[in-house]
XYZ file of C-alpha atoms in Angstrom:
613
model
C 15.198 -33.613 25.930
C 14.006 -30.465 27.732
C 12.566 -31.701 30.928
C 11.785 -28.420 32.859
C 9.710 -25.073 31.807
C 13.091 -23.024 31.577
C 14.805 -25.949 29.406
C 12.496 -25.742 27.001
C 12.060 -21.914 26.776
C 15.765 -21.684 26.242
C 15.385 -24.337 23.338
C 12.719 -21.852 21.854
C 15.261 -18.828 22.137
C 17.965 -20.377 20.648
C 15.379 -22.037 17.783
C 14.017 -18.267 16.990
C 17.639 -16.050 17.334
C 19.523 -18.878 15.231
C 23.011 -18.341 14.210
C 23.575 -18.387 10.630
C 26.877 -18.828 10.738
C 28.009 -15.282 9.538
C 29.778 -12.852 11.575
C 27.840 -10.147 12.961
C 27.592 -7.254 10.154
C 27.825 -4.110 11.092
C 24.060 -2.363 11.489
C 23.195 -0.685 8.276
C 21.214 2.420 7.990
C 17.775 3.138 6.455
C 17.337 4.230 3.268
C 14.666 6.494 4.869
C 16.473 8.833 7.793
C 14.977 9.647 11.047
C 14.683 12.963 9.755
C 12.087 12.011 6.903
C 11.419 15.426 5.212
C 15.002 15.760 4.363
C 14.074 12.952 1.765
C 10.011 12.593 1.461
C 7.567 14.905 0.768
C 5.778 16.078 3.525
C 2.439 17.323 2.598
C 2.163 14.849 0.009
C 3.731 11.359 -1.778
C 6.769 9.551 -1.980
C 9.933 11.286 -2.588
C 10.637 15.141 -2.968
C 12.515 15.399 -5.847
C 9.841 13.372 -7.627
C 6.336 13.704 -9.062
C 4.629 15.572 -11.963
C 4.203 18.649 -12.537
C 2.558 20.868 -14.911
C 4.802 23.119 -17.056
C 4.206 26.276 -19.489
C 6.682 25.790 -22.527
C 5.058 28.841 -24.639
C 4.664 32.263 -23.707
C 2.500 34.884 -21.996
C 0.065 35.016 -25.125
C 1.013 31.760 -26.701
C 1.178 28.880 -23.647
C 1.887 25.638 -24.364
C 1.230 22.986 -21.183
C 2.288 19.748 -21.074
C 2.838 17.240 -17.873
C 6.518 15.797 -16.907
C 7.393 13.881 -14.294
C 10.520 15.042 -12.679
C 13.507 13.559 -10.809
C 15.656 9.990 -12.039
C 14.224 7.556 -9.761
C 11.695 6.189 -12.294
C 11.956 5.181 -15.993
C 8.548 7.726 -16.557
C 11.154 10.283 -15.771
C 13.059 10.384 -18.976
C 9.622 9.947 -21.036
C 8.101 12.954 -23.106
C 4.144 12.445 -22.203
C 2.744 14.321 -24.968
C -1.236 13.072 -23.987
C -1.015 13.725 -20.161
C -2.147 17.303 -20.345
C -4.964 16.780 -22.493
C -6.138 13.485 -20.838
C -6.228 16.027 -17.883
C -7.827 18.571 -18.995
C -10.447 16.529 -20.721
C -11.467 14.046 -18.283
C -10.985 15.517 -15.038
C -11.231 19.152 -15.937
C -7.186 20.496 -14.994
C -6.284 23.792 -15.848
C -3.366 25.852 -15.112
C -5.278 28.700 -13.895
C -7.207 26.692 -11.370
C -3.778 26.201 -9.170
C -4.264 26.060 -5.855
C -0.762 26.518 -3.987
C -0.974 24.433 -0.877
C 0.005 26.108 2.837
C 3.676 26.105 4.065
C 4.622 24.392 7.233
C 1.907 24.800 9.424
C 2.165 25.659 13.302
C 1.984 22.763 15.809
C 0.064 21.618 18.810
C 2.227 21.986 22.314
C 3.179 18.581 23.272
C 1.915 17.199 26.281
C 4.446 16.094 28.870
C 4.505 13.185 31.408
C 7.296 14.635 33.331
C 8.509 11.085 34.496
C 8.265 9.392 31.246
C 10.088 12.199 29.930
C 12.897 11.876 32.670
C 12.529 8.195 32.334
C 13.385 8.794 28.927
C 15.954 10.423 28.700
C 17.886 8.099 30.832
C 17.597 5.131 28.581
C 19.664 4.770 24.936
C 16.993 5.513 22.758
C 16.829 8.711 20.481
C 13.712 10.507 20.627
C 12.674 14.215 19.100
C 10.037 17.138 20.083
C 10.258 18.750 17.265
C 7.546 20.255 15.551
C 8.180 18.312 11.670
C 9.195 14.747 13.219
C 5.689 14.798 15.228
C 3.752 15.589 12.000
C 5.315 13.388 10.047
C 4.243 10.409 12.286
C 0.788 11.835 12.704
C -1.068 10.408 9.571
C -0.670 8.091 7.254
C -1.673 8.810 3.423
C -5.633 9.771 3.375
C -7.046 11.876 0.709
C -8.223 13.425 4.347
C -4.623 13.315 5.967
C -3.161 14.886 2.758
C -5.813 17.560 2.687
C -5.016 18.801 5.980
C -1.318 18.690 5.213
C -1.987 21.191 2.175
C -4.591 22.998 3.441
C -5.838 22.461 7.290
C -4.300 21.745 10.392
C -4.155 18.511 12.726
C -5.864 19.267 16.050
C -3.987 16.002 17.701
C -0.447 14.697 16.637
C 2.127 12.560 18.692
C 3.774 14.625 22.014
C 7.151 12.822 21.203
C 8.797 10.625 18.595
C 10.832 7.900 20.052
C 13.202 5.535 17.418
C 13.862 2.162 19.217
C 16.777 0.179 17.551
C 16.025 -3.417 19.000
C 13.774 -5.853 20.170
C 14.652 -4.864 24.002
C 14.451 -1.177 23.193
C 10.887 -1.746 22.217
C 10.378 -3.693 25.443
C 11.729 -1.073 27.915
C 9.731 1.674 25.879
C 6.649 0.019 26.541
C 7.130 -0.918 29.925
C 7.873 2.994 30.802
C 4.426 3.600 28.896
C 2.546 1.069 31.141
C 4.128 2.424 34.051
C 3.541 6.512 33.452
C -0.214 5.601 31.404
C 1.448 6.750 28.248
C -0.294 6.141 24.841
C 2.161 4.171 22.015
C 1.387 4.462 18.629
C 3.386 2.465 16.507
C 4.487 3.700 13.028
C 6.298 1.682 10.208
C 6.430 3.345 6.693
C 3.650 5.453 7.175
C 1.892 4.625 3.913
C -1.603 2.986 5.884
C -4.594 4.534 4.138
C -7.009 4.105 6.732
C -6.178 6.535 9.664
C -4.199 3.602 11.374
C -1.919 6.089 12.882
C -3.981 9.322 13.198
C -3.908 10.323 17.017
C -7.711 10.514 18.530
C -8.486 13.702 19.173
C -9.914 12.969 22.753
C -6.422 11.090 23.960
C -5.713 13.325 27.066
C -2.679 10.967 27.962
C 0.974 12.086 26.532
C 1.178 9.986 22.749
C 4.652 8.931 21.899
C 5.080 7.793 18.104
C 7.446 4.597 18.208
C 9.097 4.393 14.795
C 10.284 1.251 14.135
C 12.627 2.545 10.822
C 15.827 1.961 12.906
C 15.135 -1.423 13.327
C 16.047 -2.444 10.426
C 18.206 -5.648 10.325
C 18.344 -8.857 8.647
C 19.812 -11.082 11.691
C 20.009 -14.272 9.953
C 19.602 -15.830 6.841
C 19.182 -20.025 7.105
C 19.705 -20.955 3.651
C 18.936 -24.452 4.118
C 15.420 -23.628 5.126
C 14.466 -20.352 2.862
C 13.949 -18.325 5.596
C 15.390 -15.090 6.859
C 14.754 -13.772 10.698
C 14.456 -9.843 10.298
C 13.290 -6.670 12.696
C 10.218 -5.680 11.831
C 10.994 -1.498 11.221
C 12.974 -2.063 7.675
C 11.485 -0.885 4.324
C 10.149 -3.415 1.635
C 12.696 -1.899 -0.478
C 15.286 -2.631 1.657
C 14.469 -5.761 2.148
C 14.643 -6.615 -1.230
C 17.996 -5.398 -2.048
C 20.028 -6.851 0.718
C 18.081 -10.146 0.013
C 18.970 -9.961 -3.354
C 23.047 -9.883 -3.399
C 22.514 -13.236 -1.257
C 20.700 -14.228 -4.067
C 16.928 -14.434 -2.743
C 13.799 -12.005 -2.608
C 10.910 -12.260 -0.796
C 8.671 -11.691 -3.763
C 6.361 -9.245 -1.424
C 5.704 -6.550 -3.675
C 2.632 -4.063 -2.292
C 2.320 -0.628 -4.511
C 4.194 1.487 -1.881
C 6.991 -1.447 -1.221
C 9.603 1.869 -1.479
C 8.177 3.376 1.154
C 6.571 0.722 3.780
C 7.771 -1.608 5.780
C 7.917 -5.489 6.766
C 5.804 -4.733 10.527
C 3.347 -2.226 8.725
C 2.901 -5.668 5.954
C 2.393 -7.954 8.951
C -0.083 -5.529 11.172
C -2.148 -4.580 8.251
C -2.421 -8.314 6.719
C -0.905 -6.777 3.439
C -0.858 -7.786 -0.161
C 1.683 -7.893 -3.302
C 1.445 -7.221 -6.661
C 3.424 -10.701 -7.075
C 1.154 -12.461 -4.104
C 0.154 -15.667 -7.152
C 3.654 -17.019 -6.897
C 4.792 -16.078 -3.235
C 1.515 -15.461 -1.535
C 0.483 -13.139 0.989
C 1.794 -11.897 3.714
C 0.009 -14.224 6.234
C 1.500 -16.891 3.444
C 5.002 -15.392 3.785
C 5.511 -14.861 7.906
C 7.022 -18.230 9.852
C 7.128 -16.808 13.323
C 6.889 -13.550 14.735
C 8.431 -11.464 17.739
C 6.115 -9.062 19.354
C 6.183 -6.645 22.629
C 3.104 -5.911 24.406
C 2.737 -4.162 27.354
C 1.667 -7.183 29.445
C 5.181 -9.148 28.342
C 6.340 -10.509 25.129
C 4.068 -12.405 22.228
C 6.378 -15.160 20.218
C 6.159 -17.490 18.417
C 6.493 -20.964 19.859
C 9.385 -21.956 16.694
C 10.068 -21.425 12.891
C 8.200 -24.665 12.271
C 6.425 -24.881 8.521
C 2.790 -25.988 9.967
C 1.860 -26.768 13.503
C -1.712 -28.138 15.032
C -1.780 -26.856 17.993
C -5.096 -25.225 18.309
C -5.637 -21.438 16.603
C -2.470 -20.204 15.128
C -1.731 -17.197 17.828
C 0.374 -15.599 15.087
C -2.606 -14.410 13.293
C -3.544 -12.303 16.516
C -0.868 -10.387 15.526
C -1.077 -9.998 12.093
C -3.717 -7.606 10.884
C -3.916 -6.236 14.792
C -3.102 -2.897 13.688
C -1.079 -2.244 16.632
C -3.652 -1.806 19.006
C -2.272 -4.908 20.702
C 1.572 -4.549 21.141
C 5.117 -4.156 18.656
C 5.722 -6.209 16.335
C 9.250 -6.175 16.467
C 11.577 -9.587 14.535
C 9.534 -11.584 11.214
C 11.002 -14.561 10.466
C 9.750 -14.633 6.662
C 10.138 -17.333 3.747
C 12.494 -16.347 0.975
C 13.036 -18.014 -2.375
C 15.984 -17.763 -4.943
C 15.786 -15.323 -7.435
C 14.070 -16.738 -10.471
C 16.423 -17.298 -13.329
C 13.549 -15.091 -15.631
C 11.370 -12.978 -15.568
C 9.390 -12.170 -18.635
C 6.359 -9.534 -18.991
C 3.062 -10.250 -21.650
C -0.169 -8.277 -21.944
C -3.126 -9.236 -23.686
C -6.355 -6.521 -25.342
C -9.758 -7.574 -24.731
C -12.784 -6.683 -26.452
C -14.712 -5.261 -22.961
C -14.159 -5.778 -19.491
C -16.812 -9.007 -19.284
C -14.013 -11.077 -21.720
C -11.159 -9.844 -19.755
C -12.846 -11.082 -16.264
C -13.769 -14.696 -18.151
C -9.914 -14.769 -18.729
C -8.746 -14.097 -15.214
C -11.576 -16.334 -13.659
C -10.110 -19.285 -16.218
C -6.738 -18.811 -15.030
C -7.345 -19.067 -11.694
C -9.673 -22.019 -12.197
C -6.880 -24.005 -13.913
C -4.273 -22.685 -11.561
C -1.961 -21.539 -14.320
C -1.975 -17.965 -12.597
C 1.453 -15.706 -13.226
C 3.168 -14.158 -10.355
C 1.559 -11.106 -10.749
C -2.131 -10.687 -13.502
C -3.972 -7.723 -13.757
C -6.889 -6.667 -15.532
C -7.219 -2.515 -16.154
C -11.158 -1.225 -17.285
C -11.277 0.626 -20.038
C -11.173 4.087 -18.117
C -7.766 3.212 -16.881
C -6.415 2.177 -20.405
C -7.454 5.444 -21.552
C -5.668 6.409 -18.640
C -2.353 4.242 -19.570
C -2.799 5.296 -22.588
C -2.163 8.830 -21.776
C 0.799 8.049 -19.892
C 2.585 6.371 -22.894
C 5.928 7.863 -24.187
C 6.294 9.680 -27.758
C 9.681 7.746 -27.785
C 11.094 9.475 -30.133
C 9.562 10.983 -33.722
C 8.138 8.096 -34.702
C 6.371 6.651 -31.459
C 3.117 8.652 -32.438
C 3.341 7.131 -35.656
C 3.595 3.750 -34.357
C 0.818 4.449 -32.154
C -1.780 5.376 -34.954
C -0.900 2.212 -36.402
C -1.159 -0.084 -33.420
C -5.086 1.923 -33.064
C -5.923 1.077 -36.652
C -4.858 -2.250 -36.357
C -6.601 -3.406 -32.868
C -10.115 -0.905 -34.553
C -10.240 -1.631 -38.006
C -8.564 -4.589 -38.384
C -9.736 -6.775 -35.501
C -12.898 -4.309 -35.211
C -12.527 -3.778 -31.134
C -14.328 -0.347 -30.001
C -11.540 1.653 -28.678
C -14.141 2.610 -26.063
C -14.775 -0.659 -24.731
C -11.735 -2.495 -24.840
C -9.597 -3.523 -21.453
C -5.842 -5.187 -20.828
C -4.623 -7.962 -19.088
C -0.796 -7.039 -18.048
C 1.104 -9.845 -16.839
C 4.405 -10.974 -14.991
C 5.441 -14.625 -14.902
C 9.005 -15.838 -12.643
C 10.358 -19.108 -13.070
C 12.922 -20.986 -14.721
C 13.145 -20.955 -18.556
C 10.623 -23.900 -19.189
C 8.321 -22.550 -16.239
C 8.035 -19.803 -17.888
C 7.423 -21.244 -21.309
C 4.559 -23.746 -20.058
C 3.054 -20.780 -17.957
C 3.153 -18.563 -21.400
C 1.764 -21.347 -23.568
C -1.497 -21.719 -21.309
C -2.446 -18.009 -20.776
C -2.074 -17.501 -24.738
C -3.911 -20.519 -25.185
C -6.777 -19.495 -22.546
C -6.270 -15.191 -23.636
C -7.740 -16.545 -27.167
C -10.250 -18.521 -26.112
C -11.420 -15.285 -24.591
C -10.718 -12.951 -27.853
C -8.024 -12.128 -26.228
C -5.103 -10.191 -28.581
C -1.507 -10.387 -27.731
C 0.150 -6.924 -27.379
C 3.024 -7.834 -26.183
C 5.970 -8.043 -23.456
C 6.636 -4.162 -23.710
C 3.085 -3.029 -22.346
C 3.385 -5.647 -19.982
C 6.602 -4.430 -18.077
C 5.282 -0.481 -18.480
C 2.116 -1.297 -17.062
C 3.282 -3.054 -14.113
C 6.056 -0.699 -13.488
C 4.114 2.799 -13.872
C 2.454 1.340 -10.345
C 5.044 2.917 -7.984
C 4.368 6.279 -10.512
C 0.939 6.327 -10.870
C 0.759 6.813 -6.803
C 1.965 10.432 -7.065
C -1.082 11.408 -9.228
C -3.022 13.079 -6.541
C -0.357 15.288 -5.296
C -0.804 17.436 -8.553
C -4.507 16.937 -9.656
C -4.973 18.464 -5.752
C -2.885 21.255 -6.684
C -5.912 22.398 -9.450
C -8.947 21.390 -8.276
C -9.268 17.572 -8.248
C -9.596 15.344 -5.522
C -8.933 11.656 -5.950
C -8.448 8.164 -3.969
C -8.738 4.801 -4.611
C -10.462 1.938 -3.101
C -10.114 -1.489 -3.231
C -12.462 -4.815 -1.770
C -12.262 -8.830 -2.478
C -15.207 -10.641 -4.376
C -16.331 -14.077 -5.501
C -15.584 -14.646 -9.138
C -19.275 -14.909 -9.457
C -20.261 -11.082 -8.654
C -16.869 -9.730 -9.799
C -18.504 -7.962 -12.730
C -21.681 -6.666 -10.529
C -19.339 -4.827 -8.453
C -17.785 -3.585 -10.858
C -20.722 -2.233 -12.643
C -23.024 -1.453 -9.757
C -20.473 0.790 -7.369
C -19.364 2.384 -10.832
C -23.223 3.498 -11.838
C -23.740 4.415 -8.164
C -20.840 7.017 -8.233
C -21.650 8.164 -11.914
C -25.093 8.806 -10.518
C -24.343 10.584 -7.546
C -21.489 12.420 -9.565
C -24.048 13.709 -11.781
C -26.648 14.430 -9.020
C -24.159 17.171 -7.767
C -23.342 18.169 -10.931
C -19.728 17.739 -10.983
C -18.057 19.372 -14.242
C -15.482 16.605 -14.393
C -15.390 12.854 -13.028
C -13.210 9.959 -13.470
C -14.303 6.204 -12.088
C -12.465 3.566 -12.833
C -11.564 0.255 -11.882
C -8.545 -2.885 -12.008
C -8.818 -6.467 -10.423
C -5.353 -7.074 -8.941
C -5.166 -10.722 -7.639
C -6.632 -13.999 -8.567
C -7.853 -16.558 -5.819
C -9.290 -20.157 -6.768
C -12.541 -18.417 -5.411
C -12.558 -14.741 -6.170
C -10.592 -11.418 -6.815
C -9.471 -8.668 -5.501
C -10.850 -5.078 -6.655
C -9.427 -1.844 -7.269
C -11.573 1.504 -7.375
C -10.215 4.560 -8.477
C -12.530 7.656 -8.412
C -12.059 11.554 -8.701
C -13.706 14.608 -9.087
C -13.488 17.828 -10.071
C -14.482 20.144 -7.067
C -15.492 23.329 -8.623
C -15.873 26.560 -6.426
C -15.964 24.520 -3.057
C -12.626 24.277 -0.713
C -10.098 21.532 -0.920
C -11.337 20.355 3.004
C -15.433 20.397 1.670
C -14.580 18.787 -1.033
C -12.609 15.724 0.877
C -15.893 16.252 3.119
C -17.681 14.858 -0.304
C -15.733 12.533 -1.118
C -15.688 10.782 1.928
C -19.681 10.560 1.622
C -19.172 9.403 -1.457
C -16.628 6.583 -0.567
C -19.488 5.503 2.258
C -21.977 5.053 -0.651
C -19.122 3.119 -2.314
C -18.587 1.034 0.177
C -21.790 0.306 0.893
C -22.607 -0.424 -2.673
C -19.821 -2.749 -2.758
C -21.018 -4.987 0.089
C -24.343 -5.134 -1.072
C -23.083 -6.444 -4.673
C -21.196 -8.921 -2.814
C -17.892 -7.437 -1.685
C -15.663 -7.630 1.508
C -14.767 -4.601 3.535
C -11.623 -5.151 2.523
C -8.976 -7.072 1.074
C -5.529 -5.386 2.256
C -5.217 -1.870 3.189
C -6.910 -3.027 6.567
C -9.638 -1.313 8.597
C -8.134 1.558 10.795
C -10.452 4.439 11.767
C -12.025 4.979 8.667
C -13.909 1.672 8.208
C -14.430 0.460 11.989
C -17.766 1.385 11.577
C -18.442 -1.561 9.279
C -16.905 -4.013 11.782
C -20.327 -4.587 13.624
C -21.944 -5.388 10.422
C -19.646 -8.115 9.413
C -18.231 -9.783 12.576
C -20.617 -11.472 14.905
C -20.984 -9.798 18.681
C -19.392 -12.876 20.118
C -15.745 -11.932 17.478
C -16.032 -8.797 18.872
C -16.203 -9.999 22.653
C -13.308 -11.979 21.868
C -10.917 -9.292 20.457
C -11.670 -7.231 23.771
C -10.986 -10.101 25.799
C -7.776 -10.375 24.387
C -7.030 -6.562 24.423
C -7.872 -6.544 28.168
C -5.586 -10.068 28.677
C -2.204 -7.736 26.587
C -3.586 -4.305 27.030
C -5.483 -3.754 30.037
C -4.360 -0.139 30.193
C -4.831 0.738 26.499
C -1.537 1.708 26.503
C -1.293 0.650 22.858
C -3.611 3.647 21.622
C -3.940 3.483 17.711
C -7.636 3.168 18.189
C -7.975 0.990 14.946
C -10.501 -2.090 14.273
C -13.457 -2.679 16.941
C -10.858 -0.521 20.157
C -11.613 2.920 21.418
């Protein structure tokens, strides 16, 4: 037994850096460099060498347009999309001869230097970069706003240095060099936050160094006895996947941008997965954290399944944002990789039918890993997106519209779809399928089967490069997204809908597109997806994201009057702190400052996210 302070402290350390049992691998590098723009795009989404993009295939006097997406990293890249054009043109008003080439590289501010951090610095391990690109890159996270200023404005504030820790103890001896020269941190993971989490404040007169966690990137053990893996906090979701996977396990974590973010960004920003019905959330997923802040070190007291202990001081970690330290090692649950997966959609007759279904799945618990529920605006949309495959597929096409319209007399107008992903082993699967097609018909539900089910739910990681070229002629475009009880799912829905058709028409936009998907199931609610763009006419790219942002404040507020939360996983940030007051009680707030004073005293950790200056 551990009798003394340090006894037991050393039983924690060796509990939390277990040995597996395997030799120590070699470190393996990031599938996303240090250097990001030699693979990502940096005024816009995802990779470079992918996206769509709008081509002539006529002449001069005779064009013919139609919409590709280009590159090999995703099946939508082999697929003629004979509808995309029009669907563009039509709904939100894209023309070739609206393009609107963004900027090249734009200049950047001069750093500015703490000459003994810098010398500090330099005398440590650590790689770090002043370059012009690195800074930017680390300066914003994916905004309609950030993007805009990529393409067509100019940051007034971004990081003075980028420094790329590789370890736990590099983290620590960054931060205690910030504490000791008043330097501002600003951690950065994946960089896909949509909520100005990493945006420098344009009044920070200290010297901002961007800590990117990317080269921290290891799995350090894997205890297969207990389904849980012990991992640094900087590696991508992707990543993580992969290397989990050929020791037969997965995390079943899934967000939208899982290529791209990473397992500290999912932890800070309480994040959600597509697949979050069978594996749960992130708060569901993390065991025990490792975190550096710059008053000492935040861990975990062991890997234990469930403790009473008083509040669970892991959960002031996750969702802080990093305004309160690093989070630097996860220790995360892991399952075996299902022996199936099969894919299932169903057709409803209007959205009302389609929300009955979901809200009876959840109520008898039967929920898939992953059900989602796409308004009728986004199946037009999907529908749009759908392949020619070949002579024929147009063809088979009119016949599967004639069947669902004439036959089984659903308005084509109306109608929404349930897509659907269910893990498990062979009969797990079977039971699950038996009581969704049992409960899909009770709610005049239609089968339409496993195909549309695997395309819908993998055109998510394509669908996210939409904006780059609808912002190239004339479009902006965001989405949204909120949690609701079952019992005002629909009123959101409808209400914050009507409110932006109304104030859409009010300014007389020539083109608008509002749509809408629920995402996840809960025993007492759902979460909600807004999508919503606009055609912006004769105004500039930067007034028009001035618009929208108005317009995404109506939203908002529309949505929490209906019923809705502030939000359900892309966090708070900058952009919805001013909500916070609203919705947490002044004593919450007094108690987040006290402990940002206790870890932080010096506001050395900077972000400026949730209720901190």
């Amino acid at each position: 037994m551990a009798d003394s302070s340090a006894d037991r402290l050393a039983v924690i350390h060796r509990h939390l850096t277990k040995d597996s049992g395997d030799k120590v691998a070699p470190k393996i590098p990031s599938s996303i460099p240090k250097k990001r723009q030699e693979l990502l795009r940096w005024n816009g989404w995802g990779y470079e060498d992918s996206g769509f993009v709008l081509n002539n295939l006529g002449t001069g006097q005779h064009p013919k347009y139609d919409i590709i997406f280009s590159g090999s990293r995703y099946e939508i890249a082999s697929a003629d999309l004979p509808h995309l054009y029009d669907w563009a043109c039509t709904i939100i008003g894209v023309h070739p001869e609206k393009k609107k080439d963004p900027q090249g590289e734009p200049s950047y501010p001069e750093p500015i230097l703490n000459e003994g951090f810098v010398n500090d610095l330099k005398n440590t391990s650590m790689t770090f970069s002043f370059e012009g690109m690195d800074r930017l890159f680390r300066a914003h996270g994916h905004t309609l706003h950030d993007i805009a200023l990529l393409r067509g404005g100019q940051f007034l504030r971004i990081p003075d240095v980028v420094v790329w820790p590789e370890c736990h103890s590099h983290v620590e001896e960054l931060v205690a060099l910030a504490s000791k020269y008043n330097v501002a941190v600003v951690p950065i993971g994946g960089g896909t936050n949509v909520t100005g989490a990493v945006d420098c404040k344009r009044n920070e007169q200290r010297m901002i160094v961007s800590l990117d966690t990317s080269q921290m990137n290891q799995i350090l053990w894997i205890d297969d006895g207990n389904l849980v893996a012990h991992v640094e906090s900087g590696i991508i979701g992707k990543d993580l996947e992969d290397r989990l996977q050929k020791r037969g396990y997965t995390t079943g974590h899934e967000p939208d941008s899982y290529e791209f973010s990473s397992l500290g960004g999912w932890v800070a920003t309480r994040a959600s997965g597509m697949k979050k019905n069978r594996y749960g959330n992130i708060e569901d997923l993390v065991v025990a954290l490792r975190a550096v802040t710059p008053s000492g070190e935040w861990r975990s007291s062991g890997t234990y399944p469930r403790v009473s202990t008083g509040p669970d001081m892991n959960h002031v970690m996750i969702g802080s944002e990093g305004t309160l330290g690093v989070i630097t090692e996860v220790t995360i649950k892991i399952r075996p990789i299902p022996p199936l997966r099969k894919y299932a959609s169903f057709v409803f007759p209007d959205f009302d039918c389609g929300v009955k279904f979901m809200r009876q799945v959840a109520r008898d618990r039967c929920q898939p890993a992953s059900l989602r529920l796409m308004d009728n605006q986004q199946f037009q949309f999907g529908q749009a997106l759908r392949p020619s495959k070949g002579p024929f597929g147009l063809i088979v096409d009119g016949l599967k519209n004639f069947y669902l319209t004439r036959l089984k007399g659903l308005d084509i107008k109306k109608i929404c779809v349930a897509t659907i992903v269910m893990e498990g082993t062979i009969k797990e699967v079977a039971v699950q399928e038996e009581k969704l097609n049992t409960i899909g018909l009770e709610f005049q539900g239609i089968p339409a089967g496993e195909n549309n089910g695997k395309r819908g739910y993998q055109l998510t990681f394509a669908i996210a490069y939409i904006r780059d070229i609808v912002l190239n002629y004339g479009v902006v475009a965001e989405s949204f997204e909120t949690s609701v009880p079952w019992d005002r799912v629909v009123n959101v829905v409808n209400n914050t809908k009507s409110r932006l058709e109304k104030e859409c028409a009010d300014r007389k936009f020539s083109h608008s597109f509002i749509s809408a998907r629920v995402t996840q199931v809960y025993d007492a609610g759902a979460c909600i997806y807004f999508y919503f763009a606009f055609n912006y006419g004769t105004m500039s790219m930067l007034q028009a994201v001035e618009v929208y942002e108005e317009l995404e404040i109506i939203a908002r507020n529309e949505i929490m009057a209906s019923g809705g939360s502030l939000s359900h996983h892309h966090g708070v940030g900058k952009i919805r702190k001013k909500w916070l007051p609203s919705i947490l009680t002044s004593n919450a707030i007094n108690v987040l400052h006290s402990i940002k004073n206790t870890v932080d005293p010096q506001n050395i950790m900077a972000a400026g996210n949730l209720v901190f200056d």
